[in-house]
Amino acid sequence: MNEKPNGHARRRAAKRAEILTAATEIFFEEGYGRASMDAVLVRTGGSKRTLYKYFHSKDELFAAIVSNVSDRVLAALRPPLEDGDIRETLTTMGERYLGVLLSPEGLALYRNMVAEAPYFPELAETFFSNGPGRASCHLAAFLRDRKARAGLQIEDPQRAAEQFLGMVRGDVHLSAVLEVRRPAKTAVRKAVATAVDIFLVGTAPDVRKG
């Protein structure tokens, strides 16, 4: 039986979470380049010794932020893919996927990763594998199963999954990233519905008829 963490461990976990929360706000507000450990210290209080005991450098703190936010935000990209109607499944997947990308945290994480990927290639690879890559692999598994059972016209399920999610993102996501405009919920639903229509025309004509 696992023992409950003692008071010291709980306090350490709470302090680490406090630092991560404050640092996430600062890094997303200022960007990696302008964010600083001193700014985190001002917001959380305490001593430099305490801060550096949890995170030895700005790079390490940023890596922890990306890992933490990725786990919370990108976990939503893995909806259950039951044996339901393929149109309904793709619509659910698309709307949840785009919803995550357009959330404040999703947009901030994406902007930061694009800006910092050249300097943190290993971190960028981890982000991609645990986020977008995980989403496309999960959808590919569903398409592979449906291809075998329902005769979907798909030569490469992995590529098909990536292309579908790419259609879902489209200009809706790019316009939000660039802060050109924030799409309304109706625009999100329409973008996903259009992507599903196009995808099914090319891969599953029999499902559309049924």
PDB file of C-alpha atoms in Angstrom:
ATOM      1  CA  MET A   1       0.000   0.000   0.000  1.00  0.00           C
ATOM      2  CA  ASN A   2       1.371   3.410  -0.915  1.00  0.00           C
ATOM      3  CA  GLU A   3       1.919   5.747   1.994  1.00  0.00           C
ATOM      4  CA  LYS A   4       0.421   9.188   1.926  1.00  0.00           C
ATOM      5  CA  PRO A   5       3.005  11.914   1.343  1.00  0.00           C
ATOM      6  CA  ASN A   6       4.177  13.572   4.561  1.00  0.00           C
ATOM      7  CA  GLY A   7       3.797  17.250   5.308  1.00  0.00           C
ATOM      8  CA  HIS A   8       7.231  18.127   3.945  1.00  0.00           C
ATOM      9  CA  ALA A   9       6.541  16.417   0.623  1.00  0.00           C
ATOM     10  CA  ARG A  10       3.152  18.106   0.354  1.00  0.00           C
ATOM     11  CA  ARG A  11       4.684  21.506   1.013  1.00  0.00           C
ATOM     12  CA  ARG A  12       7.378  20.901  -1.603  1.00  0.00           C
ATOM     13  CA  ALA A  13       4.774  19.841  -4.165  1.00  0.00           C
ATOM     14  CA  ALA A  14       2.631  22.880  -3.370  1.00  0.00           C
ATOM     15  CA  LYS A  15       5.597  25.250  -3.665  1.00  0.00           C
ATOM     16  CA  ARG A  16       6.669  23.702  -6.960  1.00  0.00           C
ATOM     17  CA  ALA A  17       3.127  24.048  -8.300  1.00  0.00           C
ATOM     18  CA  GLU A  18       3.029  27.682  -7.143  1.00  0.00           C
ATOM     19  CA  ILE A  19       6.276  28.445  -8.959  1.00  0.00           C
ATOM     20  CA  LEU A  20       5.089  26.715 -12.114  1.00  0.00           C
ATOM     21  CA  THR A  21       1.788  28.602 -12.102  1.00  0.00           C
ATOM     22  CA  ALA A  22       3.495  31.975 -11.706  1.00  0.00           C
ATOM     23  CA  ALA A  23       6.203  31.146 -14.242  1.00  0.00           C
ATOM     24  CA  THR A  24       3.635  29.954 -16.792  1.00  0.00           C
ATOM     25  CA  GLU A  25       1.805  33.277 -16.561  1.00  0.00           C
ATOM     26  CA  ILE A  26       5.045  35.242 -16.935  1.00  0.00           C
ATOM     27  CA  PHE A  27       6.495  33.173 -19.771  1.00  0.00           C
ATOM     28  CA  PHE A  28       3.217  33.289 -21.706  1.00  0.00           C
ATOM     29  CA  GLU A  29       2.808  37.029 -21.110  1.00  0.00           C
ATOM     30  CA  GLU A  30       6.395  38.031 -21.877  1.00  0.00           C
ATOM     31  CA  GLY A  31       7.730  35.208 -24.022  1.00  0.00           C
ATOM     32  CA  TYR A  32      10.791  33.159 -23.159  1.00  0.00           C
ATOM     33  CA  GLY A  33      13.300  35.833 -24.168  1.00  0.00           C
ATOM     34  CA  ARG A  34      11.971  38.555 -21.857  1.00  0.00           C
ATOM     35  CA  ALA A  35      10.864  36.338 -18.994  1.00  0.00           C
ATOM     36  CA  SER A  36      13.298  36.005 -16.112  1.00  0.00           C
ATOM     37  CA  MET A  37      13.836  34.029 -12.958  1.00  0.00           C
ATOM     38  CA  ASP A  38      13.812  37.324 -11.026  1.00  0.00           C
ATOM     39  CA  ALA A  39      10.301  38.068 -12.304  1.00  0.00           C
ATOM     40  CA  VAL A  40       9.157  34.659 -11.101  1.00  0.00           C
ATOM     41  CA  LEU A  41      10.748  35.324  -7.729  1.00  0.00           C
ATOM     42  CA  VAL A  42       8.956  38.672  -7.405  1.00  0.00           C
ATOM     43  CA  ARG A  43       5.607  37.026  -8.059  1.00  0.00           C
ATOM     44  CA  THR A  44       6.093  34.016  -5.793  1.00  0.00           C
ATOM     45  CA  GLY A  45       8.163  35.521  -3.011  1.00  0.00           C
ATOM     46  CA  GLY A  46      10.835  33.681  -1.096  1.00  0.00           C
ATOM     47  CA  SER A  47      14.548  33.515  -1.816  1.00  0.00           C
ATOM     48  CA  LYS A  48      16.610  32.809  -4.902  1.00  0.00           C
ATOM     49  CA  ARG A  49      18.028  29.801  -3.116  1.00  0.00           C
ATOM     50  CA  THR A  50      14.545  28.331  -2.777  1.00  0.00           C
ATOM     51  CA  LEU A  51      13.654  29.007  -6.409  1.00  0.00           C
ATOM     52  CA  TYR A  52      16.857  27.474  -7.724  1.00  0.00           C
ATOM     53  CA  LYS A  53      16.388  24.483  -5.457  1.00  0.00           C
ATOM     54  CA  TYR A  54      13.310  23.571  -7.481  1.00  0.00           C
ATOM     55  CA  PHE A  55      14.548  24.701 -10.902  1.00  0.00           C
ATOM     56  CA  HIS A  56      18.256  25.087 -11.556  1.00  0.00           C
ATOM     57  CA  SER A  57      17.911  27.367 -14.578  1.00  0.00           C
ATOM     58  CA  LYS A  58      15.512  29.313 -16.739  1.00  0.00           C
ATOM     59  CA  ASP A  59      15.794  26.567 -19.384  1.00  0.00           C
ATOM     60  CA  GLU A  60      14.811  23.893 -16.889  1.00  0.00           C
ATOM     61  CA  LEU A  61      11.870  25.968 -15.699  1.00  0.00           C
ATOM     62  CA  PHE A  62      10.664  26.508 -19.261  1.00  0.00           C
ATOM     63  CA  ALA A  63      10.923  22.780 -19.966  1.00  0.00           C
ATOM     64  CA  ALA A  64       8.792  22.069 -16.895  1.00  0.00           C
ATOM     65  CA  ILE A  65       6.204  24.626 -18.027  1.00  0.00           C
ATOM     66  CA  VAL A  66       5.887  23.056 -21.468  1.00  0.00           C
ATOM     67  CA  SER A  67       5.631  19.573 -19.990  1.00  0.00           C
ATOM     68  CA  ASN A  68       3.035  20.648 -17.429  1.00  0.00           C
ATOM     69  CA  VAL A  69       0.823  22.579 -19.834  1.00  0.00           C
ATOM     70  CA  SER A  70       1.128  19.930 -22.536  1.00  0.00           C
ATOM     71  CA  ASP A  71      -0.081  17.251 -20.148  1.00  0.00           C
ATOM     72  CA  ARG A  72      -3.120  19.302 -19.083  1.00  0.00           C
ATOM     73  CA  VAL A  73      -4.103  20.948 -22.339  1.00  0.00           C
ATOM     74  CA  LEU A  74      -3.179  18.359 -24.929  1.00  0.00           C
ATOM     75  CA  ALA A  75      -4.703  15.457 -23.016  1.00  0.00           C
ATOM     76  CA  ALA A  76      -8.031  16.624 -24.453  1.00  0.00           C
ATOM     77  CA  LEU A  77      -6.818  15.551 -27.895  1.00  0.00           C
ATOM     78  CA  ARG A  78      -7.469  11.927 -27.010  1.00  0.00           C
ATOM     79  CA  PRO A  79     -11.253  11.496 -27.052  1.00  0.00           C
ATOM     80  CA  PRO A  80     -12.706   7.992 -26.904  1.00  0.00           C
ATOM     81  CA  LEU A  81     -13.191   6.540 -30.375  1.00  0.00           C
ATOM     82  CA  GLU A  82     -16.074   4.157 -29.928  1.00  0.00           C
ATOM     83  CA  ASP A  83     -17.829   2.115 -32.574  1.00  0.00           C
ATOM     84  CA  GLY A  84     -20.204   4.963 -33.352  1.00  0.00           C
ATOM     85  CA  ASP A  85     -20.914   6.756 -36.589  1.00  0.00           C
ATOM     86  CA  ILE A  86     -17.716   7.851 -38.311  1.00  0.00           C
ATOM     87  CA  ARG A  87     -19.076  11.330 -39.076  1.00  0.00           C
ATOM     88  CA  GLU A  88     -19.983  11.875 -35.427  1.00  0.00           C
ATOM     89  CA  THR A  89     -16.593  10.568 -34.268  1.00  0.00           C
ATOM     90  CA  LEU A  90     -14.648  12.782 -36.667  1.00  0.00           C
ATOM     91  CA  THR A  91     -16.763  15.786 -35.713  1.00  0.00           C
ATOM     92  CA  THR A  92     -16.163  15.208 -31.998  1.00  0.00           C
ATOM     93  CA  MET A  93     -12.450  14.726 -32.574  1.00  0.00           C
ATOM     94  CA  GLY A  94     -12.193  17.818 -34.769  1.00  0.00           C
ATOM     95  CA  GLU A  95     -14.130  20.142 -32.483  1.00  0.00           C
ATOM     96  CA  ARG A  96     -12.234  19.027 -29.394  1.00  0.00           C
ATOM     97  CA  TYR A  97      -8.908  19.296 -31.200  1.00  0.00           C
ATOM     98  CA  LEU A  98      -9.598  22.793 -32.517  1.00  0.00           C
ATOM     99  CA  GLY A  99     -11.053  23.849 -29.187  1.00  0.00           C
ATOM    100  CA  VAL A 100      -7.803  22.919 -27.445  1.00  0.00           C
ATOM    101  CA  LEU A 101      -5.690  24.744 -30.020  1.00  0.00           C
ATOM    102  CA  LEU A 102      -7.805  27.897 -29.679  1.00  0.00           C
ATOM    103  CA  SER A 103      -7.850  27.942 -25.875  1.00  0.00           C
ATOM    104  CA  PRO A 104      -5.749  30.680 -24.218  1.00  0.00           C
ATOM    105  CA  GLU A 105      -3.245  28.123 -22.943  1.00  0.00           C
ATOM    106  CA  GLY A 106      -3.190  26.279 -26.252  1.00  0.00           C
ATOM    107  CA  LEU A 107      -2.450  29.443 -28.216  1.00  0.00           C
ATOM    108  CA  ALA A 108       0.169  30.641 -25.737  1.00  0.00           C
ATOM    109  CA  LEU A 109       1.911  27.270 -25.728  1.00  0.00           C
ATOM    110  CA  TYR A 110       1.881  27.089 -29.516  1.00  0.00           C
ATOM    111  CA  ARG A 111       3.314  30.594 -29.924  1.00  0.00           C
ATOM    112  CA  ASN A 112       6.035  29.922 -27.388  1.00  0.00           C
ATOM    113  CA  MET A 113       6.998  26.595 -28.921  1.00  0.00           C
ATOM    114  CA  VAL A 114       7.215  28.092 -32.425  1.00  0.00           C
ATOM    115  CA  ALA A 115       9.424  30.889 -31.098  1.00  0.00           C
ATOM    116  CA  GLU A 116      11.684  28.676 -28.994  1.00  0.00           C
ATOM    117  CA  ALA A 117      11.842  25.434 -31.033  1.00  0.00           C
ATOM    118  CA  PRO A 118      15.146  26.377 -32.752  1.00  0.00           C
ATOM    119  CA  TYR A 119      16.747  26.753 -29.316  1.00  0.00           C
ATOM    120  CA  PHE A 120      15.033  23.760 -27.684  1.00  0.00           C
ATOM    121  CA  PRO A 121      14.862  21.053 -30.405  1.00  0.00           C
ATOM    122  CA  GLU A 122      14.516  18.190 -27.924  1.00  0.00           C
ATOM    123  CA  LEU A 123      11.744  20.003 -26.072  1.00  0.00           C
ATOM    124  CA  ALA A 124       9.975  20.753 -29.360  1.00  0.00           C
ATOM    125  CA  GLU A 125      10.159  17.074 -30.308  1.00  0.00           C
ATOM    126  CA  THR A 126       8.699  16.082 -26.952  1.00  0.00           C
ATOM    127  CA  PHE A 127       5.903  18.625 -27.329  1.00  0.00           C
ATOM    128  CA  PHE A 128       5.059  17.404 -30.829  1.00  0.00           C
ATOM    129  CA  SER A 129       5.132  13.731 -29.884  1.00  0.00           C
ATOM    130  CA  ASN A 130       2.972  14.194 -26.790  1.00  0.00           C
ATOM    131  CA  GLY A 131       0.510  16.622 -28.394  1.00  0.00           C
ATOM    132  CA  PRO A 132      -0.233  16.810 -32.132  1.00  0.00           C
ATOM    133  CA  GLY A 133       1.625  13.575 -32.846  1.00  0.00           C
ATOM    134  CA  ARG A 134      -0.374  11.694 -30.234  1.00  0.00           C
ATOM    135  CA  ALA A 135      -3.626  13.049 -31.626  1.00  0.00           C
ATOM    136  CA  SER A 136      -2.871  11.990 -35.206  1.00  0.00           C
ATOM    137  CA  CYS A 137      -1.662   8.537 -34.127  1.00  0.00           C
ATOM    138  CA  HIS A 138      -4.835   7.981 -32.128  1.00  0.00           C
ATOM    139  CA  LEU A 139      -7.025   9.018 -35.045  1.00  0.00           C
ATOM    140  CA  ALA A 140      -4.928   6.885 -37.422  1.00  0.00           C
ATOM    141  CA  ALA A 141      -5.620   3.817 -35.261  1.00  0.00           C
ATOM    142  CA  PHE A 142      -9.342   4.469 -35.543  1.00  0.00           C
ATOM    143  CA  LEU A 143      -9.137   4.929 -39.324  1.00  0.00           C
ATOM    144  CA  ARG A 144      -7.042   1.773 -39.665  1.00  0.00           C
ATOM    145  CA  ASP A 145      -9.692  -0.197 -37.801  1.00  0.00           C
ATOM    146  CA  ARG A 146     -12.518   1.294 -39.883  1.00  0.00           C
ATOM    147  CA  LYS A 147     -10.600   0.617 -43.086  1.00  0.00           C
ATOM    148  CA  ALA A 148     -10.410  -3.079 -42.226  1.00  0.00           C
ATOM    149  CA  ARG A 149     -14.015  -3.389 -41.060  1.00  0.00           C
ATOM    150  CA  ALA A 150     -15.830  -0.945 -43.316  1.00  0.00           C
ATOM    151  CA  GLY A 151     -13.626  -0.751 -46.390  1.00  0.00           C
ATOM    152  CA  LEU A 152     -12.658   2.919 -46.115  1.00  0.00           C
ATOM    153  CA  GLN A 153     -10.743   4.140 -49.141  1.00  0.00           C
ATOM    154  CA  ILE A 154      -7.559   4.998 -47.257  1.00  0.00           C
ATOM    155  CA  GLU A 155      -4.106   3.887 -48.363  1.00  0.00           C
ATOM    156  CA  ASP A 156      -2.186   5.436 -45.449  1.00  0.00           C
ATOM    157  CA  PRO A 157      -4.231   5.951 -42.255  1.00  0.00           C
ATOM    158  CA  GLN A 158      -1.475   7.945 -40.564  1.00  0.00           C
ATOM    159  CA  ARG A 159      -1.190  10.411 -43.425  1.00  0.00           C
ATOM    160  CA  ALA A 160      -4.972  10.596 -43.700  1.00  0.00           C
ATOM    161  CA  ALA A 161      -5.241  11.452 -39.983  1.00  0.00           C
ATOM    162  CA  GLU A 162      -2.599  14.165 -40.299  1.00  0.00           C
ATOM    163  CA  GLN A 163      -4.345  15.657 -43.347  1.00  0.00           C
ATOM    164  CA  PHE A 164      -7.718  15.657 -41.618  1.00  0.00           C
ATOM    165  CA  LEU A 165      -6.361  17.468 -38.571  1.00  0.00           C
ATOM    166  CA  GLY A 166      -4.571  19.875 -40.894  1.00  0.00           C
ATOM    167  CA  MET A 167      -7.869  20.702 -42.595  1.00  0.00           C
ATOM    168  CA  VAL A 168      -9.474  21.225 -39.204  1.00  0.00           C
ATOM    169  CA  ARG A 169      -6.782  23.715 -38.170  1.00  0.00           C
ATOM    170  CA  GLY A 170      -6.792  25.653 -41.433  1.00  0.00           C
ATOM    171  CA  ASP A 171      -6.910  29.440 -41.322  1.00  0.00           C
ATOM    172  CA  VAL A 172      -9.097  29.359 -38.206  1.00  0.00           C
ATOM    173  CA  HIS A 173      -6.130  28.434 -36.047  1.00  0.00           C
ATOM    174  CA  LEU A 174      -3.634  30.611 -37.922  1.00  0.00           C
ATOM    175  CA  SER A 175      -5.819  33.706 -37.619  1.00  0.00           C
ATOM    176  CA  ALA A 176      -6.076  33.131 -33.862  1.00  0.00           C
ATOM    177  CA  VAL A 177      -2.315  32.576 -33.504  1.00  0.00           C
ATOM    178  CA  LEU A 178      -1.642  35.837 -35.351  1.00  0.00           C
ATOM    179  CA  GLU A 179      -4.401  37.573 -33.365  1.00  0.00           C
ATOM    180  CA  VAL A 180      -6.109  38.618 -36.592  1.00  0.00           C
ATOM    181  CA  ARG A 181      -9.441  37.516 -35.177  1.00  0.00           C
ATOM    182  CA  ARG A 182     -10.806  35.119 -32.579  1.00  0.00           C
ATOM    183  CA  PRO A 183     -13.218  32.741 -34.307  1.00  0.00           C
ATOM    184  CA  ALA A 184     -16.710  32.320 -32.918  1.00  0.00           C
ATOM    185  CA  LYS A 185     -18.018  28.901 -31.917  1.00  0.00           C
ATOM    186  CA  THR A 186     -20.123  28.817 -35.067  1.00  0.00           C
ATOM    187  CA  ALA A 187     -16.999  29.341 -37.171  1.00  0.00           C
ATOM    188  CA  VAL A 188     -15.260  26.485 -35.368  1.00  0.00           C
ATOM    189  CA  ARG A 189     -18.181  24.129 -35.924  1.00  0.00           C
ATOM    190  CA  LYS A 190     -18.416  25.127 -39.578  1.00  0.00           C
ATOM    191  CA  ALA A 191     -14.687  24.604 -40.130  1.00  0.00           C
ATOM    192  CA  VAL A 192     -14.855  21.131 -38.616  1.00  0.00           C
ATOM    193  CA  ALA A 193     -18.029  20.199 -40.515  1.00  0.00           C
ATOM    194  CA  THR A 194     -16.429  21.236 -43.812  1.00  0.00           C
ATOM    195  CA  ALA A 195     -13.291  19.239 -43.052  1.00  0.00           C
ATOM    196  CA  VAL A 196     -15.383  16.177 -42.218  1.00  0.00           C
ATOM    197  CA  ASP A 197     -17.387  16.520 -45.461  1.00  0.00           C
ATOM    198  CA  ILE A 198     -14.260  16.782 -47.591  1.00  0.00           C
ATOM    199  CA  PHE A 199     -12.595  13.890 -45.783  1.00  0.00           C
ATOM    200  CA  LEU A 200     -15.569  11.568 -46.165  1.00  0.00           C
ATOM    201  CA  VAL A 201     -16.021  12.393 -49.849  1.00  0.00           C
ATOM    202  CA  GLY A 202     -12.508  11.191 -50.523  1.00  0.00           C
ATOM    203  CA  THR A 203     -12.310   8.247 -48.139  1.00  0.00           C
ATOM    204  CA  ALA A 204     -15.697   6.932 -47.102  1.00  0.00           C
ATOM    205  CA  PRO A 205     -18.395   7.437 -49.750  1.00  0.00           C
ATOM    206  CA  ASP A 206     -20.323   4.418 -48.457  1.00  0.00           C
ATOM    207  CA  VAL A 207     -20.625   5.956 -44.980  1.00  0.00           C
ATOM    208  CA  ARG A 208     -21.964   9.191 -46.426  1.00  0.00           C
ATOM    209  CA  LYS A 209     -24.715   7.301 -48.235  1.00  0.00           C
ATOM    210  CA  GLY A 210     -25.668   5.411 -45.107  1.00  0.00           C
TER     211      GLY A 210
END
